Coordinates of N, CA and C in Angstrom, one line a residue:
X16 N 1.0 4.2 -21.8 CA -0.1 4.2 -20.9 C -1.1 5.2 -21.4
X17 N -2.3 4.7 -21.5 CA -3.4 5.6 -21.9 C -4.2 6.1 -20.7
X18 N -4.6 7.3 -20.7 CA -5.4 7.8 -19.6 C -6.8 8.1 -20.1
X19 N -7.8 7.4 -19.5 CA -9.2 7.5 -19.9 C -9.7 8.9 -19.5
X20 N -10.8 9.4 -20.2 CA -11.3 10.7 -19.8 C -11.8 10.8 -18.4
X21 N -12.2 9.7 -17.8 CA -12.7 9.8 -16.4 C -11.6 9.7 -15.4
X22 N -10.4 9.3 -15.8 CA -9.3 9.3 -14.8 C -8.9 10.7 -14.4
X23 N -8.5 10.8 -13.1 CA -8.0 12.0 -12.6 C -6.5 12.0 -12.3
X24 N -5.9 13.1 -12.6 CA -4.5 13.2 -12.4 C -4.3 14.0 -11.1
X25 N -3.2 13.7 -10.4 CA -2.9 14.5 -9.2 C -2.9 16.0 -9.5
X26 N -3.4 16.8 -8.7 CA -3.6 18.2 -9.0 C -2.6 19.2 -8.7
X27 N -1.3 18.8 -8.7 CA -0.3 19.8 -8.5 C 1.0 19.5 -9.2
X28 N 1.8 20.5 -9.4 CA 3.1 20.4 -9.9 C 4.0 21.0 -8.9
X29 N 5.0 20.2 -8.5 CA 5.9 20.7 -7.4 C 7.3 20.4 -7.7
X30 N 8.2 21.2 -7.3 CA 9.6 21.0 -7.5 C 10.2 20.6 -6.2
X31 N 10.9 19.5 -6.2 CA 11.6 19.0 -5.0 C 13.1 18.9 -5.3
X32 N 13.9 19.2 -4.4 CA 15.3 19.2 -4.6 C 16.0 18.3 -3.6
X33 N 16.9 17.5 -4.1 CA 17.8 16.7 -3.1 C 19.0 17.4 -2.9
X34 N 19.4 17.5 -1.6 CA 20.6 18.3 -1.3 C 21.6 17.5 -0.5
X35 N 22.7 18.1 -0.3 CA 23.8 17.4 0.5 C 23.4 17.1 1.9
X36 N 23.8 16.1 2.5 CA 23.6 15.7 3.9 C 22.1 15.6 4.2
X37 N 21.3 15.3 3.2 CA 19.8 15.0 3.4 C 19.1 16.2 3.9
X38 N 19.5 17.4 3.6 CA 18.8 18.6 4.1 C 17.5 18.8 3.4
X39 N 17.3 18.3 2.2 CA 16.1 18.5 1.5 C 15.3 17.2 1.5
X40 N 14.0 17.4 1.2 CA 13.1 16.2 1.2 C 12.8 15.9 -0.3
X41 N 13.7 15.4 -1.0 CA 13.5 15.0 -2.4 C 12.5 13.8 -2.5
X42 N 11.8 13.7 -3.6 CA 10.8 12.6 -3.7 C 11.5 11.2 -3.6
X43 N 12.8 11.1 -3.9 CA 13.4 9.8 -3.8 C 14.2 9.6 -2.5
X44 N 13.9 10.5 -1.5 CA 14.6 10.4 -0.2 C 13.7 9.7 0.8
X45 N 14.3 9.1 1.8 CA 13.5 8.5 2.8 C 12.7 9.5 3.6
X46 N 13.1 10.7 3.8 CA 12.4 11.7 4.6 C 11.3 12.5 3.8
X47 N 11.1 12.1 2.6 CA 10.0 12.7 1.8 C 8.6 12.3 2.4
X48 N 7.8 13.3 2.6 CA 6.5 13.0 3.3 C 5.4 12.5 2.3
X49 N 5.6 11.2 1.9 CA 4.8 10.6 0.9 C 3.3 10.5 1.3
X50 N 3.1 10.3 2.6 CA 1.7 10.2 3.1 C 1.0 11.5 3.0
X51 N 1.7 12.6 3.1 CA 1.2 13.9 3.0 C 0.6 14.3 1.6
X52 N 1.3 13.8 0.6 CA 0.9 14.1 -0.8 C 0.0 13.0 -1.4
X53 N 0.0 11.8 -0.9 CA -0.7 10.7 -1.5 C 0.0 10.2 -2.8
X54 N -0.6 9.3 -3.5 CA 0.0 8.8 -4.7 C 0.2 9.9 -5.8
X55 N 1.4 9.9 -6.4 CA 1.8 10.8 -7.4 C 1.6 10.1 -8.8
X56 N 1.2 10.9 -9.8 CA 1.0 10.3 -11.1 C 2.3 10.3 -11.9
X57 N 3.1 11.4 -11.8 CA 4.3 11.5 -12.7 C 5.4 12.2 -11.9
X58 N 6.6 11.6 -11.9 CA 7.7 12.3 -11.3 C 8.8 12.2 -12.3
X59 N 9.5 13.4 -12.5 CA 10.6 13.4 -13.4 C 11.8 13.7 -12.6
X60 N 12.8 12.8 -12.7 CA 14.0 12.9 -11.9 C 15.1 13.4 -12.9
X61 N 15.4 14.7 -12.8 CA 16.5 15.2 -13.7 C 17.8 15.0 -13.0
X62 N 18.9 14.9 -13.7 CA 20.2 14.6 -13.2 C 20.2 13.3 -12.4
X63 N 19.5 12.3 -12.9 CA 19.4 11.0 -12.2 C 20.7 10.3 -12.1
X64 N 21.8 10.7 -12.8 CA 23.1 10.1 -12.7 C 23.7 10.4 -11.3
X65 N 23.1 11.4 -10.6 CA 23.6 11.7 -9.3 C 22.9 10.9 -8.2
X66 N 21.9 10.2 -8.5 CA 21.1 9.4 -7.5 C 22.0 8.2 -7.0
X67 N 21.8 7.9 -5.8 CA 22.4 6.7 -5.2 C 21.6 5.4 -5.6
X68 N 22.1 4.3 -5.3 CA 21.3 3.0 -5.5 C 20.1 3.0 -4.6
X69 N 20.2 3.5 -3.4 CA 19.1 3.6 -2.5 C 18.0 4.5 -3.0
X70 N 18.4 5.7 -3.5 CA 17.5 6.7 -4.1 C 16.7 6.1 -5.3
X71 N 17.5 5.4 -6.1 CA 16.8 4.7 -7.3 C 15.7 3.8 -6.8
X72 N 16.1 2.9 -5.9 CA 15.1 2.0 -5.4 C 13.8 2.6 -4.8
X73 N 14.0 3.7 -4.1 CA 12.9 4.4 -3.5 C 12.1 5.1 -4.6
X74 N 12.7 5.6 -5.6 CA 12.0 6.3 -6.7 C 11.0 5.4 -7.4
X75 N 11.3 4.2 -7.5 CA 10.4 3.3 -8.3 C 9.0 3.2 -7.7
X76 N 8.9 3.4 -6.4 CA 7.6 3.2 -5.7 C 6.9 4.5 -5.5
X77 N 7.4 5.7 -5.9 CA 6.9 7.0 -5.6 C 5.7 7.4 -6.5
X78 N 5.6 6.9 -7.7 CA 4.6 7.4 -8.6 C 4.2 6.3 -9.6
X79 N 3.0 6.5 -10.3 CA 2.6 5.6 -11.3 C 3.5 5.6 -12.5
X80 N 4.0 6.8 -12.9 CA 4.9 6.9 -14.0 C 6.1 7.7 -13.5
X81 N 7.3 7.3 -13.9 CA 8.5 8.0 -13.6 C 9.4 8.1 -14.8
X82 N 10.1 9.2 -14.8 CA 11.1 9.4 -15.9 C 12.4 9.8 -15.2
X83 N 13.5 9.0 -15.6 CA 14.8 9.3 -15.0 C 15.7 9.8 -16.2
X84 N 16.1 11.1 -16.1 CA 17.0 11.7 -17.1 C 18.4 11.6 -16.6
X85 N 19.3 11.1 -17.5 CA 20.7 10.9 -17.2 C 21.5 11.8 -18.1
X86 N 22.3 12.6 -17.6 CA 23.2 13.4 -18.4 C 24.5 12.7 -18.6
X87 N 25.0 12.6 -19.8 CA 26.2 11.8 -20.0 C 27.5 12.6 -20.1

């Protein structure tokens, strides 16, 4: 994907954590406040091997570009 000089990227870097029993609002969780932040440009999902099938499905719609890192 090429980004033209006139394109704007979302203006923040934020760390989100997914926790047990849904206590945290991870980007790939249903309780993440997506409307509050608007469309995200890039989300990096570290330890994606811990994600559920439901989380994976949600993650695909959260940003223009996404990276899922799996530890083997």
